[in-house]
mmCIF file of C-alpha atoms in Angstrom:
data_model
loop_
_atom_site.group_PDB
_atom_site.id
_atom_site.type_symbol
_atom_site.label_atom_id
_atom_site.label_comp_id
_atom_site.label_asym_id
_atom_site.label_seq_id
_atom_site.Cartn_x
_atom_site.Cartn_y
_atom_site.Cartn_z
ATOM 1 C CA MET R 1 31.864 -2.573 12.650
ATOM 2 C CA SER R 2 32.485 1.328 12.372
ATOM 3 C CA SER R 3 32.073 3.079 16.208
ATOM 4 C CA PHE R 4 29.667 5.077 14.263
ATOM 5 C CA ASP R 5 27.871 1.553 13.704
ATOM 6 C CA LYS R 6 27.624 1.068 16.791
ATOM 7 C CA THR R 7 26.300 4.778 18.274
ATOM 8 C CA ALA R 8 24.257 5.228 15.167
ATOM 9 C CA ALA R 9 19.649 4.228 15.966
ATOM 10 C CA PRO R 10 18.871 0.715 15.016
ATOM 11 C CA LEU R 11 17.652 0.772 10.995
ATOM 12 C CA SER R 12 14.494 1.169 10.225
ATOM 13 C CA ILE R 13 13.303 -1.127 7.399
ATOM 14 C CA VAL R 14 10.030 -2.094 5.370
ATOM 15 C CA VAL R 15 8.759 -5.095 3.526
ATOM 16 C CA LEU R 16 5.821 -4.703 1.520
ATOM 17 C CA GLY R 17 4.383 -7.831 -0.203
ATOM 18 C CA THR R 18 1.327 -10.119 -0.081
ATOM 19 C CA CYS R 19 1.039 -12.517 2.416
ATOM 20 C CA ASP R 20 -1.661 -14.186 1.067
ATOM 21 C CA THR R 21 0.644 -15.837 -1.132
ATOM 22 C CA LYS R 22 4.274 -15.415 -0.210
ATOM 23 C CA LEU R 23 4.394 -15.502 3.895
ATOM 24 C CA SER R 24 6.865 -18.614 3.543
ATOM 25 C CA GLU R 25 9.130 -16.055 0.645
ATOM 26 C CA LEU R 26 8.462 -12.463 2.849
ATOM 27 C CA LEU R 27 9.266 -13.984 6.202
ATOM 28 C CA TYR R 28 12.713 -15.545 4.894
ATOM 29 C CA LEU R 29 13.219 -12.352 3.928
ATOM 30 C CA ARG R 30 12.667 -11.203 6.630
ATOM 31 C CA SER R 31 14.842 -13.273 8.987
ATOM 32 C CA GLN R 32 18.191 -12.697 6.355
ATOM 33 C CA ILE R 33 16.960 -8.930 7.862
ATOM 34 C CA LEU R 34 17.016 -9.032 10.654
ATOM 35 C CA SER R 35 20.527 -11.643 10.526
ATOM 36 C CA HIS R 36 22.361 -8.855 8.854
ATOM 37 C CA ALA R 37 20.919 -5.998 11.051
ATOM 38 C CA GLU R 38 19.348 -7.791 14.461
ATOM 39 C CA ASP R 39 17.834 -4.814 16.433
ATOM 40 C CA ALA R 40 16.842 -4.024 12.727
ATOM 41 C CA SER R 41 13.339 -2.517 12.935
ATOM 42 C CA ILE R 42 11.580 -3.844 10.795
ATOM 43 C CA THR R 43 7.904 -2.750 9.312
ATOM 44 C CA LEU R 44 5.656 -5.807 7.029
ATOM 45 C CA ILE R 45 2.698 -4.467 5.350
ATOM 46 C CA ASP R 46 0.559 -6.914 3.985
ATOM 47 C CA VAL R 47 -0.410 -5.574 0.352
ATOM 48 C CA GLY R 48 -2.472 -9.073 -0.951
ATOM 49 C CA LYS R 49 -6.312 -9.705 -1.948
ATOM 50 C CA SER R 50 -7.415 -11.907 1.467
ATOM 51 C CA PRO R 51 -6.297 -10.824 4.321
ATOM 52 C CA VAL R 52 -3.458 -13.573 6.230
ATOM 53 C CA SER R 53 -2.814 -14.014 10.141
ATOM 54 C CA ASN R 54 0.900 -13.832 11.218
ATOM 55 C CA ALA R 55 2.581 -12.176 14.372
ATOM 56 C CA ALA R 56 5.603 -10.932 11.907
ATOM 57 C CA ILE R 57 3.073 -9.063 9.933
ATOM 58 C CA SER R 58 2.914 -5.731 11.179
ATOM 59 C CA ILE R 59 0.021 -3.877 9.308
ATOM 60 C CA PRO R 60 -2.373 -6.668 8.125
ATOM 61 C CA GLN R 61 -4.362 -6.253 5.013
ATOM 62 C CA HIS R 62 -7.422 -5.793 7.201
ATOM 63 C CA ASP R 63 -6.091 -2.693 8.792
ATOM 64 C CA LEU R 64 -4.540 -0.915 5.979
ATOM 65 C CA LEU R 65 -7.604 -1.298 3.752
ATOM 66 C CA GLU R 66 -8.698 0.336 7.184
ATOM 67 C CA LYS R 67 -6.885 2.984 8.052
ATOM 68 C CA TYR R 68 -5.183 3.779 4.509
ATOM 69 C CA GLY R 69 -8.218 3.313 2.246
ATOM 70 C CA SER R 70 -10.174 6.044 0.312
ATOM 71 C CA SER R 71 -12.814 3.313 -0.489
ATOM 72 C CA SER R 72 -15.486 1.242 1.637
ATOM 73 C CA ASP R 73 -13.990 -1.750 -0.307
ATOM 74 C CA THR R 74 -12.770 -3.566 2.780
ATOM 75 C CA ASP R 75 -13.025 -7.504 1.282
ATOM 76 C CA LEU R 76 -11.860 -7.402 -2.044
ATOM 77 C CA SER R 77 -11.805 -11.665 -2.270
ATOM 78 C CA LYS R 78 -14.457 -10.915 -5.027
ATOM 79 C CA ALA R 79 -13.039 -7.890 -6.074
ATOM 80 C CA PRO R 80 -11.353 -9.063 -10.207
ATOM 81 C CA ARG R 81 -6.802 -8.644 -10.328
ATOM 82 C CA SER R 82 -7.003 -4.939 -11.615
ATOM 83 C CA ARG R 83 -9.393 -3.389 -8.463
ATOM 84 C CA VAL R 84 -7.379 -5.366 -6.217
ATOM 85 C CA THR R 85 -4.527 -3.606 -8.440
ATOM 86 C CA GLN R 86 -5.262 -0.379 -7.994
ATOM 87 C CA ILE R 87 -7.428 -0.732 -4.393
ATOM 88 C CA MET R 88 -3.519 -1.923 -2.858
ATOM 89 C CA THR R 89 -1.828 0.468 -4.590
ATOM 90 C CA GLU R 90 -3.185 3.363 -2.950
ATOM 91 C CA CYS R 91 -3.368 1.532 0.419
ATOM 92 C CA ALA R 92 0.490 0.951 -0.062
ATOM 93 C CA THR R 93 1.480 4.353 -1.358
ATOM 94 C CA THR R 94 -1.297 6.585 1.198
ATOM 95 C CA CYS R 95 0.715 4.085 3.912
ATOM 96 C CA LEU R 96 4.299 4.437 2.664
ATOM 97 C CA GLU R 97 4.033 8.122 3.114
ATOM 98 C CA HIS R 98 2.611 8.036 6.435
ATOM 99 C CA LEU R 99 5.470 5.899 7.959
ATOM 100 C CA TYR R 100 7.882 8.281 5.972
ATOM 101 C CA SER R 101 5.974 12.125 7.205
ATOM 102 C CA LYS R 102 5.634 10.391 11.012
ATOM 103 C CA SER R 103 8.964 8.141 10.501
ATOM 104 C CA ALA R 104 12.567 7.483 10.369
ATOM 105 C CA VAL R 105 12.274 5.335 6.913
ATOM 106 C CA HIS R 106 15.925 4.193 5.934
ATOM 107 C CA GLY R 107 14.884 1.565 3.235
ATOM 108 C CA VAL R 108 12.383 -0.560 1.582
ATOM 109 C CA ILE R 109 11.974 -3.942 0.030
ATOM 110 C CA SER R 110 9.777 -5.411 -1.926
ATOM 111 C CA ILE R 111 9.262 -9.052 -3.153
ATOM 112 C CA GLY R 112 6.519 -9.974 -6.110
ATOM 113 C CA GLY R 113 5.200 -11.788 -9.370
ATOM 114 C CA SER R 114 3.792 -9.457 -12.129
ATOM 115 C CA CYS R 115 0.844 -7.844 -9.546
ATOM 116 C CA GLY R 116 2.927 -7.742 -6.043
ATOM 117 C CA THR R 117 5.315 -5.673 -8.572
ATOM 118 C CA SER R 118 3.158 -3.279 -9.687
ATOM 119 C CA ILE R 119 1.819 -2.123 -6.273
ATOM 120 C CA THR R 120 5.032 -1.859 -4.292
ATOM 121 C CA SER R 121 6.643 -0.312 -7.240
ATOM 122 C CA ALA R 122 3.560 2.150 -7.290
ATOM 123 C CA ALA R 123 3.991 2.490 -3.368
ATOM 124 C CA MET R 124 7.716 3.219 -3.707
ATOM 125 C CA ARG R 125 8.088 5.753 -6.749
ATOM 126 C CA HIS R 126 5.135 8.195 -5.355
ATOM 127 C CA ALA R 127 5.528 7.790 -2.203
ATOM 128 C CA LEU R 128 9.044 8.414 -1.298
ATOM 129 C CA PRO R 129 11.213 10.519 -2.835
ATOM 130 C CA PHE R 130 14.890 9.924 -4.674
ATOM 131 C CA LEU R 131 17.949 8.659 -2.428
ATOM 132 C CA ILE R 132 15.524 6.686 0.122
ATOM 133 C CA PRO R 133 16.560 2.614 -1.014
ATOM 134 C CA LYS R 134 14.633 1.294 -3.117
ATOM 135 C CA VAL R 135 15.253 -2.823 -3.801
ATOM 136 C CA ILE R 136 12.656 -5.075 -5.558
ATOM 137 C CA VAL R 137 13.258 -8.681 -6.399
ATOM 138 C CA SER R 138 10.765 -9.778 -9.499
ATOM 139 C CA THR R 139 10.404 -12.145 -11.395
ATOM 140 C CA MET R 140 9.598 -9.438 -13.805
ATOM 141 C CA ALA R 141 12.952 -7.584 -13.166
ATOM 142 C CA SER R 142 14.396 -8.852 -16.832
ATOM 143 C CA GLY R 143 12.524 -7.627 -19.897
ATOM 144 C CA ASP R 144 10.608 -4.312 -19.455
ATOM 145 C CA THR R 145 11.268 -2.780 -16.022
ATOM 146 C CA ALA R 146 10.313 0.763 -17.374
ATOM 147 C CA PRO R 147 6.439 0.391 -15.818
ATOM 148 C CA PHE R 148 7.878 -0.017 -12.474
ATOM 149 C CA VAL R 149 11.095 1.569 -12.555
ATOM 150 C CA GLY R 150 9.954 5.027 -14.162
ATOM 151 C CA GLU R 151 12.202 8.421 -13.551
ATOM 152 C CA SER R 152 12.586 6.698 -9.791
ATOM 153 C CA ASP R 153 15.648 5.073 -7.830
ATOM 154 C CA ILE R 154 13.947 2.577 -7.799
ATOM 155 C CA THR R 155 16.671 -1.085 -7.378
ATOM 156 C CA LEU R 156 15.202 -4.549 -9.255
ATOM 157 C CA MET R 157 16.190 -7.789 -8.520
ATOM 158 C CA TYR R 158 15.290 -10.797 -11.280
ATOM 159 C CA SER R 159 14.273 -14.004 -9.069
ATOM 160 C CA ILE R 160 15.594 -16.645 -11.539
ATOM 161 C CA VAL R 161 12.743 -18.835 -10.722
ATOM 162 C CA ASP R 162 9.228 -17.649 -8.844
ATOM 163 C CA ILE R 163 9.055 -16.928 -6.447
ATOM 164 C CA ALA R 164 7.561 -19.621 -4.754
ATOM 165 C CA GLY R 165 8.443 -21.958 -1.613
ATOM 166 C CA SER R 166 11.958 -22.623 -0.799
ATOM 167 C CA ASN R 167 15.232 -23.454 -2.927
ATOM 168 C CA SER R 168 18.640 -22.626 -2.745
ATOM 169 C CA ILE R 169 18.835 -20.385 -5.772
ATOM 170 C CA LEU R 170 15.181 -17.853 -4.108
ATOM 171 C CA ASP R 171 16.626 -18.030 -0.830
ATOM 172 C CA GLY R 172 20.878 -17.419 -1.916
ATOM 173 C CA ILE R 173 18.559 -13.781 -4.080
ATOM 174 C CA LEU R 174 16.385 -13.339 -1.201
ATOM 175 C CA ASP R 175 19.356 -13.641 1.522
ATOM 176 C CA ASN R 176 21.131 -10.972 -0.812
ATOM 177 C CA ALA R 177 18.667 -8.733 -1.663
ATOM 178 C CA ALA R 178 18.297 -8.571 2.418
ATOM 179 C CA GLY R 179 22.027 -7.596 2.638
ATOM 180 C CA GLY R 180 21.829 -5.251 -0.037
ATOM 181 C CA ILE R 181 18.679 -3.348 1.924
ATOM 182 C CA VAL R 182 20.832 -3.523 5.150
ATOM 183 C CA GLY R 183 23.866 -1.929 3.266
ATOM 184 C CA MET R 184 22.182 0.814 1.326
ATOM 185 C CA ALA R 185 19.591 1.471 4.115
ATOM 186 C CA ARG R 186 23.052 1.703 6.589
ATOM 187 C CA ALA R 187 25.183 4.551 4.165
ATOM 188 C CA PHE R 188 20.776 6.044 3.779
ATOM 189 C CA GLN R 189 21.619 6.166 8.448
ATOM 190 C CA LYS R 190 24.570 7.601 8.025
ATOM 191 C CA ARG R 191 24.448 10.156 4.934
ATOM 192 C CA GLN R 192 21.224 11.263 7.134
ATOM 193 C CA LEU R 193 22.885 11.962 10.195
ATOM 194 C CA SER R 194 26.189 13.743 8.728
ATOM 195 C CA GLN R 195 23.415 15.811 6.562
ATOM 196 C CA ASN R 196 21.213 17.179 10.056
ATOM 197 C CA ASN R 197 24.287 17.283 12.428
ATOM 198 C CA HIS R 198 25.516 20.283 8.781
ATOM 199 C CA ASN R 199 22.359 21.477 9.380
ATOM 200 C CA THR R 200 22.511 22.330 12.761
ATOM 201 C CA SER R 201 26.508 23.345 13.492
ATOM 202 C CA ASN R 202 26.611 26.624 14.128
ATOM 203 C CA ASP R 203 29.537 27.534 11.586
ATOM 204 C CA PRO R 204 28.348 31.177 9.322
ATOM 205 C CA ARG R 205 30.740 29.362 6.981
ATOM 206 C CA ALA R 206 27.731 26.365 6.541
ATOM 207 C CA LYS R 207 25.396 29.008 4.921
ATOM 208 C CA GLN R 208 28.092 30.142 3.185
ATOM 209 C CA LYS R 209 28.995 26.738 1.564
ATOM 210 C CA LYS R 210 25.913 26.046 0.224
ATOM 211 C CA LYS R 211 25.349 25.237 -3.457
ATOM 212 C CA LYS R 212 23.988 26.168 -6.520
ATOM 213 C CA LYS R 213 22.007 23.428 -7.420
ATOM 214 C CA ILE R 214 22.334 23.446 -11.596
ATOM 215 C CA GLY R 215 20.084 20.494 -13.744
ATOM 216 C CA ILE R 216 21.646 20.220 -17.010
ATOM 217 C CA THR R 217 20.142 17.879 -19.651
ATOM 218 C CA MET R 218 22.971 15.678 -22.232
ATOM 219 C CA PHE R 219 22.789 13.235 -25.398
ATOM 220 C CA GLY R 220 25.060 11.927 -26.849
ATOM 221 C CA ILE R 221 25.387 14.419 -29.831
ATOM 222 C CA THR R 222 24.772 16.874 -27.346
ATOM 223 C CA THR R 223 28.510 15.961 -24.491
ATOM 224 C CA PRO R 224 30.596 18.164 -26.080
ATOM 225 C CA CYS R 225 28.609 21.248 -25.791
ATOM 226 C CA VAL R 226 27.837 19.895 -22.360
ATOM 227 C CA ASP R 227 31.500 19.392 -21.397
ATOM 228 C CA ALA R 228 32.156 22.365 -22.365
ATOM 229 C CA ILE R 229 29.648 23.937 -19.993
ATOM 230 C CA ARG R 230 30.601 21.902 -17.323
ATOM 231 C CA THR R 231 34.108 23.640 -17.447
ATOM 232 C CA HIS R 232 32.839 26.101 -18.035
ATOM 233 C CA LEU R 233 30.734 26.535 -14.403
ATOM 234 C CA THR R 234 33.463 24.561 -12.536
ATOM 235 C CA SER R 235 36.511 26.732 -12.884
ATOM 236 C CA PRO R 236 37.437 28.664 -10.645
ATOM 237 C CA SER R 237 36.502 32.167 -12.875
ATOM 238 C CA SER R 238 33.287 31.033 -13.100
ATOM 239 C CA PRO R 239 30.854 33.251 -12.063
ATOM 240 C CA LEU R 240 28.445 30.104 -9.833
ATOM 241 C CA PRO R 241 32.357 28.308 -8.993
ATOM 242 C CA ASN R 242 30.918 27.316 -5.846
ATOM 243 C CA SER R 243 27.377 25.331 -7.541
ATOM 244 C CA GLU R 244 26.994 21.444 -8.427
ATOM 245 C CA LEU R 245 25.824 20.054 -11.794
ATOM 246 C CA TYR R 246 23.066 17.526 -12.290
ATOM 247 C CA ILE R 247 23.514 15.510 -15.880
ATOM 248 C CA PHE R 248 19.691 14.438 -17.363
ATOM 249 C CA HIS R 249 20.282 12.736 -19.677
ATOM 250 C CA ALA R 250 17.099 12.280 -21.509
ATOM 251 C CA THR R 251 15.841 9.629 -22.265
ATOM 252 C CA GLY R 252 12.609 9.578 -21.838
ATOM 253 C CA HIS R 253 12.546 9.279 -18.484
ATOM 254 C CA GLY R 254 16.116 11.652 -17.605
ATOM 255 C CA GLY R 255 13.280 14.236 -18.627
ATOM 256 C CA LEU R 256 10.915 13.164 -15.536
ATOM 257 C CA ALA R 257 13.326 12.934 -13.221
ATOM 258 C CA MET R 258 14.228 15.990 -13.578
ATOM 259 C CA GLU R 259 11.033 17.962 -13.984
ATOM 260 C CA ARG R 260 10.488 16.231 -10.686
ATOM 261 C CA LEU R 261 14.159 17.587 -8.523
ATOM 262 C CA ILE R 262 12.644 20.705 -9.932
ATOM 263 C CA ALA R 263 8.795 20.465 -8.670
ATOM 264 C CA SER R 264 10.382 19.150 -5.201
ATOM 265 C CA HIS R 265 12.363 22.282 -5.324
ATOM 266 C CA ALA R 266 16.216 19.899 -5.557
ATOM 267 C CA LEU R 267 17.377 22.400 -8.242
ATOM 268 C CA ASP R 268 17.802 25.441 -9.051
ATOM 269 C CA ALA R 269 18.667 26.649 -12.116
ATOM 270 C CA VAL R 270 18.074 24.393 -15.073
ATOM 271 C CA ILE R 271 20.151 25.129 -18.553
ATOM 272 C CA ASP R 272 17.227 22.479 -21.381
ATOM 273 C CA LEU R 273 19.935 22.389 -23.466
ATOM 274 C CA THR R 274 19.111 18.812 -25.395
ATOM 275 C CA THR R 275 14.780 18.597 -25.102
ATOM 276 C CA THR R 276 14.704 16.213 -28.101
ATOM 277 C CA GLU R 277 12.086 13.608 -25.580
ATOM 278 C CA ILE R 278 9.711 16.196 -27.293
ATOM 279 C CA ALA R 279 10.595 15.130 -30.595
ATOM 280 C CA ASP R 280 9.509 11.218 -29.543
ATOM 281 C CA HIS R 281 6.634 12.358 -27.918
ATOM 282 C CA ILE R 282 5.771 14.828 -30.954
ATOM 283 C CA VAL R 283 6.585 12.406 -33.949
ATOM 284 C CA GLY R 284 6.380 8.615 -31.827
ATOM 285 C CA GLY R 285 9.876 7.314 -30.431
ATOM 286 C CA ASN R 286 10.509 5.703 -28.091
ATOM 287 C CA MET R 287 12.183 8.785 -24.967
ATOM 288 C CA SER R 288 9.472 10.183 -24.617
ATOM 289 C CA ALA R 289 9.128 12.257 -21.424
ATOM 290 C CA GLY R 290 5.322 12.831 -22.301
ATOM 291 C CA PRO R 291 2.913 16.697 -22.868
ATOM 292 C CA HIS R 292 3.987 18.305 -19.517
ATOM 293 C CA ARG R 293 7.993 18.560 -20.871
ATOM 294 C CA LEU R 294 9.400 22.146 -19.736
ATOM 295 C CA GLU R 295 6.461 22.806 -17.417
ATOM 296 C CA ALA R 296 8.453 22.306 -13.927
ATOM 297 C CA ALA R 297 10.641 24.608 -14.817
ATOM 298 C CA LEU R 298 8.006 27.400 -15.773
ATOM 299 C CA LYS R 299 5.835 26.840 -13.389
ATOM 300 C CA ALA R 300 8.094 27.329 -11.006
ATOM 301 C CA GLY R 301 10.499 31.027 -11.915
ATOM 302 C CA ILE R 302 14.214 29.122 -11.654
ATOM 303 C CA PRO R 303 16.177 30.646 -14.089
ATOM 304 C CA TYR R 304 15.913 28.669 -17.075
ATOM 305 C CA ILE R 305 17.738 27.701 -20.520
ATOM 306 C CA ILE R 306 16.117 26.229 -23.496
ATOM 307 C CA SER R 307 17.512 25.100 -26.229
ATOM 308 C CA VAL R 308 16.741 22.811 -29.092
ATOM 309 C CA GLY R 309 19.248 20.601 -28.808
ATOM 310 C CA ALA R 310 19.463 16.932 -30.348
ATOM 311 C CA CYS R 311 15.482 18.014 -31.951
ATOM 312 C CA ASP R 312 16.649 17.562 -35.221
ATOM 313 C CA VAL R 313 16.747 13.215 -34.340
ATOM 314 C CA VAL R 314 13.613 11.357 -32.899
ATOM 315 C CA ASN R 315 14.838 8.153 -31.342
ATOM 316 C CA PHE R 316 14.033 4.438 -32.104
ATOM 317 C CA GLY R 317 15.078 0.746 -30.791
ATOM 318 C CA PRO R 318 17.238 -1.498 -32.958
ATOM 319 C CA ARG R 319 16.930 -0.438 -37.167
ATOM 320 C CA ASP R 320 14.558 -4.115 -37.590
ATOM 321 C CA THR R 321 11.875 -2.021 -34.742
ATOM 322 C CA VAL R 322 11.742 1.017 -36.591
ATOM 323 C CA PRO R 323 8.025 1.720 -37.920
ATOM 324 C CA GLN R 324 7.714 1.047 -40.554
ATOM 325 C CA LYS R 325 5.335 3.865 -41.624
ATOM 326 C CA PHE R 326 8.886 5.776 -41.834
ATOM 327 C CA VAL R 327 11.197 3.212 -43.522
ATOM 328 C CA HIS R 328 8.429 4.100 -46.256
ATOM 329 C CA GLN R 329 8.688 6.877 -46.506
ATOM 330 C CA GLY R 330 12.477 7.003 -46.657
ATOM 331 C CA ARG R 331 13.827 8.450 -44.007
ATOM 332 C CA LYS R 332 17.040 9.137 -43.155
ATOM 333 C CA PHE R 333 18.701 6.403 -40.039
ATOM 334 C CA TYR R 334 21.488 6.615 -38.360
ATOM 335 C CA GLU R 335 21.545 3.615 -36.084
ATOM 336 C CA HIS R 336 23.962 4.934 -33.012
ATOM 337 C CA ASN R 337 24.463 1.595 -31.724
ATOM 338 C CA GLN R 338 22.506 -2.590 -31.951
ATOM 339 C CA TRP R 339 19.873 -1.097 -28.779
ATOM 340 C CA VAL R 340 19.542 3.008 -30.550
ATOM 341 C CA THR R 341 18.164 3.845 -34.720
ATOM 342 C CA VAL R 342 17.284 7.653 -34.786
ATOM 343 C CA MET R 343 15.375 9.881 -37.826
ATOM 344 C CA ARG R 344 15.975 12.494 -38.864
ATOM 345 C CA THR R 345 13.531 15.267 -37.958
ATOM 346 C CA ASP R 346 11.023 16.660 -41.517
ATOM 347 C CA LYS R 347 10.279 19.835 -41.651
ATOM 348 C CA GLU R 348 6.378 19.653 -40.742
ATOM 349 C CA GLU R 349 7.808 17.207 -37.957
ATOM 350 C CA CYS R 350 10.543 20.875 -36.739
ATOM 351 C CA LYS R 351 7.846 22.792 -36.594
ATOM 352 C CA LEU R 352 5.401 21.245 -34.412
ATOM 353 C CA ILE R 353 8.509 21.280 -31.494
ATOM 354 C CA GLY R 354 8.949 24.919 -32.036
ATOM 355 C CA GLU R 355 5.340 25.019 -31.173
ATOM 356 C CA PHE R 356 5.340 23.158 -28.144
ATOM 357 C CA LEU R 357 8.861 25.068 -27.103
ATOM 358 C CA VAL R 358 6.519 28.409 -27.895
ATOM 359 C CA GLN R 359 3.357 27.509 -26.506
ATOM 360 C CA LYS R 360 4.413 26.020 -23.470
ATOM 361 C CA VAL R 361 6.520 28.943 -22.516
ATOM 362 C CA ARG R 362 2.800 31.657 -23.578
ATOM 363 C CA ARG R 363 1.392 29.379 -21.368
ATOM 364 C CA PHE R 364 2.823 28.569 -17.788
ATOM 365 C CA CYS R 365 6.526 30.801 -17.630
ATOM 366 C CA LYS R 366 5.780 32.891 -14.436
ATOM 367 C CA ASN R 367 9.240 34.819 -14.388
ATOM 368 C CA VAL R 368 10.091 35.974 -17.822
ATOM 369 C CA ASP R 369 12.681 37.445 -16.815
ATOM 370 C CA VAL R 370 15.055 34.668 -16.338
ATOM 371 C CA VAL R 371 13.608 32.591 -19.276
ATOM 372 C CA SER R 372 15.562 33.023 -22.216
ATOM 373 C CA VAL R 373 16.190 30.310 -25.508
ATOM 374 C CA VAL R 374 18.818 30.398 -27.258
ATOM 375 C CA LEU R 375 18.953 28.449 -31.360
ATOM 376 C CA PRO R 376 21.928 27.496 -32.864
ATOM 377 C CA VAL R 377 22.456 29.768 -35.570
ATOM 378 C CA GLY R 378 25.059 27.885 -37.583
ATOM 379 C CA GLY R 379 22.615 24.510 -37.863
ATOM 380 C CA MET R 380 21.719 21.732 -35.855
#
């Protein structure tokens, strides 16, 4: 163990789970976390439907409902599962927000099936910022995980077997997860302490070294342009030599992640070169970032360059998943790889994409002096 680890404060780790169905597994996970970090402070939160009594539970289900619930429903025994999921998600989210704002939280971990994963993943996504370690061991971790991860940095581990009882496979998975969250929490704590020391430094050069954070959107077909921008901005002769670049893959969640960072004031400027997510939103592709794309930077009033990179294509999955209506129209397709098929946008779709862009700028632009729309006059 390093000298840093010996002098650092104990780790604070939150464990979430439905204690009415997975108490023994949660207690085993808790014990394994302590085996990897003996002095860790563990907050076990019960997000189950029915109350459970156990000395290891830090925030019982009844207390969670009373203290953090907005509903008068404190007895969920007869409530339908969908309502229970909704209520417990709200309570868990509020509770995590409170814990994060009032005390150190170095990591959060949960285990669960479909309902448990739904509750805890939503709480992690909405209550905690990026970079705080978030781990979920789930039976739902293999397949379409977008509803659980979204644009967050949640780490999912597939449980292989159901989270029900004890066996060598599940015990090994939970032990790996415990070791993982402890390691991630230690890395986060070390980074946090280093940042705090930097912020309290009396060295006047510390402020001068603050980097400008610039977001850039990219896709495979816009990579050469983004590479040229990166080379220019990071060269010694750049007008912003002390900048830090954040490249976002415009796959739907990439755009959402960038907009979330903008809204939290984590980016100083954006080059939105690749706005293909608008095409997917309008035409019905599978890489849409939703109807609010472009709004965050315009509302923030930060320097913002918008272009139409990759708006000439709509993204679908494997070739055989492309909607038949487009196949029957004789549209042009290109198989980017075995998992991604792109379709050329037509004249009417390109018009709608342009109108979307114009309407967003007109409606949400806070400072017209720092917004530019750049069109490639040589074609796309």
